[in-house]
């Protein structure tokens, strides 16, 4: 039986999937199972399966979503430990080995790593938020967990029901919330990192999906979210709704939640300045 199973959901991005599989093949930890869950509309190119003969390929209904694809892979995987990688992300060669050592040494249920988000030539590093001494998350918004920077024990993953299938976005955050509720141990491995790419290629979460995902998350968790984080999520919801209706509803959010609006303004101010300079 494999000790570690790597699960990669993919959807109509064969070039990016190839890069992701290459980085998994280059891992210093060699003994692992690799499961690709394809929920794309078109089959992978001819010869793709032959190149990665050691990989198990599963096909599920098209556009089922990341949560369902990851859960499907977790059900089919044979490993005691699950590591997830999005098809447009990648790991440095030592990622699995260092994450596994950290998980074993700390006896944790889930180990996470910093997430390096790369967009064009810019790079942002997100550090996951860990539960505090009381076992609670100090904040619920922007907590730094994605589809590529976590490794979790299979038993702990299913103890909370895996990813929430009904969440089209925010499923990563929900998994951490549910693990925290169950008083599972979560640690961070700062010895390595995962790389997430913000690119101009096919994006699976358009504005409608983000809008629905935010609404579903608020419906499920809004009643218990801290006031500050609730304001942030509501503000984000109004931004997505403004884009969909093509009317600046987000302006009203400054009156309802001015602190959240101000934080958003400060966050995006550097990008606004950069765009203005490029136009000049």
Coordinates of C-alpha atoms in Angstrom, one line a residue:
X1 CA 0.0 0.0 0.0
X2 CA 1.2 3.5 -0.8
X3 CA 1.9 5.8 2.1
X4 CA 1.1 9.0 0.2
X5 CA -1.4 9.6 -2.5
X6 CA -1.1 12.8 -4.6
X7 CA -4.5 13.9 -6.0
X8 CA -4.7 16.3 -8.9
X9 CA -8.1 17.6 -10.2
X10 CA -7.9 18.8 -13.8
X11 CA -10.3 20.4 -16.2
X12 CA -9.3 21.2 -19.9
X13 CA -5.8 22.4 -19.1
X14 CA -3.5 19.6 -20.5
X15 CA -0.4 21.8 -20.8
X16 CA -0.7 22.9 -17.2
X17 CA -1.5 19.4 -16.0
X18 CA 1.7 18.1 -17.8
X19 CA 3.8 20.7 -15.9
X20 CA 2.1 19.6 -12.6
X21 CA 2.8 16.0 -13.3
X22 CA 6.4 16.7 -14.2
X23 CA 6.9 18.4 -10.8
X24 CA 5.4 15.4 -9.0
X25 CA 7.7 13.1 -10.9
X26 CA 10.7 15.2 -9.8
X27 CA 9.9 14.9 -6.1
X28 CA 12.7 13.5 -3.9
X29 CA 10.0 11.3 -2.2
X30 CA 9.7 8.6 -4.8
X31 CA 7.2 6.1 -3.2
X32 CA 3.8 7.7 -3.9
X33 CA 0.6 7.1 -5.8
X34 CA -0.6 9.8 -8.2
X35 CA -4.3 10.1 -9.1
X36 CA -5.5 12.6 -11.7
X37 CA -9.3 13.3 -11.6
X38 CA -10.4 14.7 -15.0
X39 CA -13.7 16.6 -15.0
X40 CA -13.0 18.4 -18.3
X41 CA -15.2 18.7 -21.3
X42 CA -12.6 17.3 -23.7
X43 CA -10.4 14.2 -23.4
X44 CA -6.7 14.6 -22.7
X45 CA -4.5 14.6 -25.9
X46 CA -3.6 11.3 -27.5
X47 CA -0.4 9.9 -25.9
X48 CA -0.8 11.8 -22.6
X49 CA -1.7 8.6 -20.7
X50 CA 1.3 6.7 -22.3
X51 CA 3.7 9.4 -21.1
X52 CA 2.5 9.1 -17.5
X53 CA 2.0 5.4 -17.3
X54 CA 2.4 5.2 -13.5
X55 CA -0.5 7.7 -13.0
X56 CA -4.1 6.6 -12.4
X57 CA -6.5 8.7 -14.5
X58 CA -10.2 8.9 -13.4
X59 CA -12.9 10.6 -15.4
X60 CA -15.9 12.1 -13.7
X61 CA -18.9 14.2 -15.0
X62 CA -17.6 17.4 -16.7
X63 CA -17.2 20.5 -14.7
X64 CA -18.1 18.7 -11.5
X65 CA -15.9 21.2 -9.6
X66 CA -12.8 21.1 -7.5
X67 CA -14.4 19.8 -4.3
X68 CA -16.1 16.9 -5.9
X69 CA -13.0 16.0 -8.0
X70 CA -10.7 16.0 -4.9
X71 CA -13.2 13.9 -2.9
X72 CA -13.5 11.5 -5.8
X73 CA -9.7 11.2 -5.9
X74 CA -9.6 10.7 -2.1
X75 CA -12.1 7.9 -2.3
X76 CA -10.1 6.1 -5.0
X77 CA -6.7 6.7 -3.5
X78 CA -4.9 4.0 -1.6
X79 CA -2.6 6.1 0.6
X80 CA -2.9 6.8 4.3
X81 CA -1.9 10.4 3.6
X82 CA -3.4 12.7 1.0
X83 CA -1.6 15.6 -0.8
X84 CA -3.6 17.8 -3.2
X85 CA -2.2 19.7 -6.1
X86 CA -4.2 21.9 -8.5
X87 CA -3.3 21.3 -12.2
X88 CA -2.1 24.9 -12.7
X89 CA 0.2 24.9 -9.6
X90 CA 3.5 23.2 -8.8
X91 CA 5.8 22.1 -6.0
X92 CA 9.6 22.3 -5.5
X93 CA 11.3 18.9 -5.6
X94 CA 11.5 18.5 -1.9
X95 CA 7.9 19.5 -1.1
X96 CA 6.4 16.0 -0.4
X97 CA 9.4 14.8 1.6
X98 CA 9.5 17.8 3.9
X99 CA 5.8 18.0 4.3
X100 CA 5.6 14.3 5.1
X101 CA 8.5 14.5 7.7
X102 CA 6.8 17.5 9.3
X103 CA 3.4 15.6 9.5
X104 CA 5.0 12.5 11.1
X105 CA 7.3 14.4 13.5
X106 CA 4.5 16.7 14.8
X107 CA 1.8 13.9 14.8
X108 CA -0.5 16.4 13.1
X109 CA -3.7 15.7 11.3
X110 CA -2.9 18.3 8.6
X111 CA 0.3 20.0 7.6
X112 CA 0.3 23.1 5.5
X113 CA 3.0 25.3 3.9
X114 CA 3.4 28.9 2.8
X115 CA 1.8 29.6 -0.6
X116 CA 3.8 31.6 -3.2
X117 CA 1.3 33.3 -5.5
X118 CA 2.9 34.3 -8.8
X119 CA 1.2 36.7 -11.2
X120 CA 3.3 37.8 -14.2
X121 CA 6.6 39.0 -12.6
X122 CA 5.1 39.7 -9.1
X123 CA 5.1 37.3 -6.2
X124 CA 3.0 37.3 -3.0
X125 CA 3.6 35.0 -0.1
X126 CA 0.7 33.8 2.0
X127 CA 1.3 32.2 5.3
X128 CA -1.5 30.0 6.6
X129 CA -3.3 31.0 9.7
X130 CA -3.1 28.4 12.4
X131 CA -5.5 27.7 15.3
X132 CA -4.5 29.6 18.5
X133 CA -3.9 28.2 21.9
X134 CA -7.7 27.9 22.5
X135 CA -8.0 25.8 19.3
X136 CA -9.9 28.5 17.4
X137 CA -8.9 30.2 14.1
X138 CA -7.9 33.8 15.0
X139 CA -9.5 34.9 11.7
X140 CA -11.6 33.4 9.0
X141 CA -10.8 35.5 5.9
X142 CA -7.6 35.2 3.8
X143 CA -6.3 32.3 5.9
X144 CA -3.8 31.1 3.3
X145 CA -5.0 27.6 2.4
X146 CA -5.3 26.6 -1.2
X147 CA -5.7 23.4 -3.3
X148 CA -1.9 22.8 -3.3
X149 CA -0.3 23.6 0.0
X150 CA -1.9 21.0 2.3
X151 CA -1.2 17.3 3.3
X152 CA -3.7 15.6 5.5
X153 CA -4.2 12.2 7.1
X154 CA -6.9 10.2 5.2
X155 CA -8.7 9.3 8.4
X156 CA -8.8 13.0 9.5
X157 CA -10.0 14.1 6.1
X158 CA -13.0 11.8 6.1
X159 CA -13.7 12.5 9.8
X160 CA -15.0 15.9 8.7
X161 CA -16.5 14.6 5.4
X162 CA -13.8 15.8 3.1
X163 CA -14.4 18.9 1.0
X164 CA -17.9 20.3 1.0
X165 CA -19.3 19.2 -2.4
X166 CA -21.9 22.0 -2.4
X167 CA -19.3 24.8 -2.1
X168 CA -18.2 25.8 -5.6
X169 CA -15.5 28.1 -4.0
X170 CA -14.2 28.4 -0.5
X171 CA -13.9 24.6 0.0
X172 CA -10.3 24.9 1.2
X173 CA -11.3 27.4 3.9
X174 CA -14.3 25.2 4.9
X175 CA -12.0 22.1 5.3
X176 CA -9.8 24.0 7.8
X177 CA -12.8 25.3 9.7
X178 CA -14.3 21.8 10.0
X179 CA -10.9 20.3 11.1
X180 CA -10.6 23.1 13.7
X181 CA -14.1 22.3 15.0
X182 CA -13.1 18.7 15.5
X183 CA -10.0 19.9 17.4
X184 CA -7.7 18.4 14.8
X185 CA -4.0 19.3 15.0
X186 CA -2.8 21.6 12.2
X187 CA 0.8 22.7 11.8
X188 CA 2.8 24.6 9.2
X189 CA 5.9 23.4 7.5
X190 CA 8.0 26.5 6.8
X191 CA 10.8 24.5 5.3
X192 CA 9.1 24.3 1.9
X193 CA 6.3 26.0 -0.1
X194 CA 3.8 25.5 -2.9
X195 CA 3.6 27.7 -6.0
X196 CA 0.2 29.0 -7.3
X197 CA 0.0 30.7 -10.6
X198 CA -2.4 33.5 -11.5
X199 CA -2.4 33.3 -15.2
X200 CA -4.4 34.4 -18.3
X201 CA -5.2 30.9 -19.3
X202 CA -8.5 29.1 -18.8
X203 CA -10.0 30.0 -15.4
X204 CA -12.6 27.7 -13.8
X205 CA -14.0 30.2 -11.4
X206 CA -15.7 33.0 -13.3
X207 CA -17.6 35.8 -11.7
X208 CA -20.9 33.9 -11.5
X209 CA -19.1 31.0 -9.8
X210 CA -17.4 33.3 -7.3
X211 CA -20.7 35.0 -6.6
X212 CA -22.5 31.7 -6.0
X213 CA -19.6 30.4 -3.9
X214 CA -19.5 33.4 -1.7
X215 CA -23.3 33.2 -1.1
X216 CA -23.1 29.5 -0.3
X217 CA -20.2 30.1 2.2
X218 CA -22.0 33.0 3.9
X219 CA -25.1 30.9 4.2
X220 CA -23.2 28.0 5.8
X221 CA -20.8 29.9 8.1
X222 CA -22.0 33.5 8.3
X223 CA -23.9 33.0 11.5
X224 CA -20.7 32.1 13.4
X225 CA -18.1 34.2 11.6
X226 CA -16.3 36.9 13.6
X227 CA -17.7 40.4 12.8
X228 CA -14.6 41.6 10.9
X229 CA -14.4 38.5 8.7
X230 CA -18.2 38.6 8.0
X231 CA -17.8 42.2 6.8
X232 CA -15.0 41.2 4.5
X233 CA -17.0 38.3 2.9
X234 CA -20.1 40.5 2.5
X235 CA -18.0 43.2 0.9
X236 CA -16.6 40.6 -1.5
X237 CA -20.1 39.3 -2.3
X238 CA -21.2 42.9 -3.2
X239 CA -18.2 43.3 -5.5
X240 CA -19.0 40.1 -7.4
X241 CA -22.7 41.1 -7.5
X242 CA -21.7 44.6 -8.9
X243 CA -19.7 42.9 -11.7
X244 CA -22.7 40.7 -12.5
X245 CA -25.3 43.4 -12.5
X246 CA -22.9 46.0 -14.0
X247 CA -23.8 48.4 -11.3
X248 CA -21.5 49.6 -8.5
X249 CA -23.3 48.1 -5.6
X250 CA -20.1 47.9 -3.7
X251 CA -20.2 51.6 -3.1
X252 CA -23.0 51.0 -0.6
X253 CA -20.8 48.6 1.3
X254 CA -18.6 51.6 2.4
X255 CA -21.5 52.8 4.4
X256 CA -22.4 49.4 5.8
X257 CA -18.9 48.2 6.5
X258 CA -16.5 51.1 6.1
X259 CA -13.6 49.3 7.8
X260 CA -13.8 46.4 5.4
X261 CA -14.0 48.9 2.5
X262 CA -10.9 50.7 3.7
X263 CA -8.9 47.5 4.1
X264 CA -9.9 46.5 0.5
X265 CA -8.9 49.9 -0.8
X266 CA -5.5 49.8 0.8
X267 CA -5.0 46.2 -0.5
X268 CA -5.7 47.1 -4.1
X269 CA -4.2 50.6 -4.1
X270 CA -0.7 49.5 -5.4
X271 CA -2.4 47.7 -8.3
X272 CA -4.5 50.8 -9.1
X273 CA -1.4 52.9 -9.1
X274 CA 0.4 50.4 -11.4
X275 CA -2.4 50.4 -13.9
X276 CA -2.5 54.2 -14.0
X277 CA 1.2 54.4 -14.6
X278 CA 0.9 51.9 -17.5
X279 CA -1.8 54.0 -19.1
X280 CA 0.3 57.1 -18.8

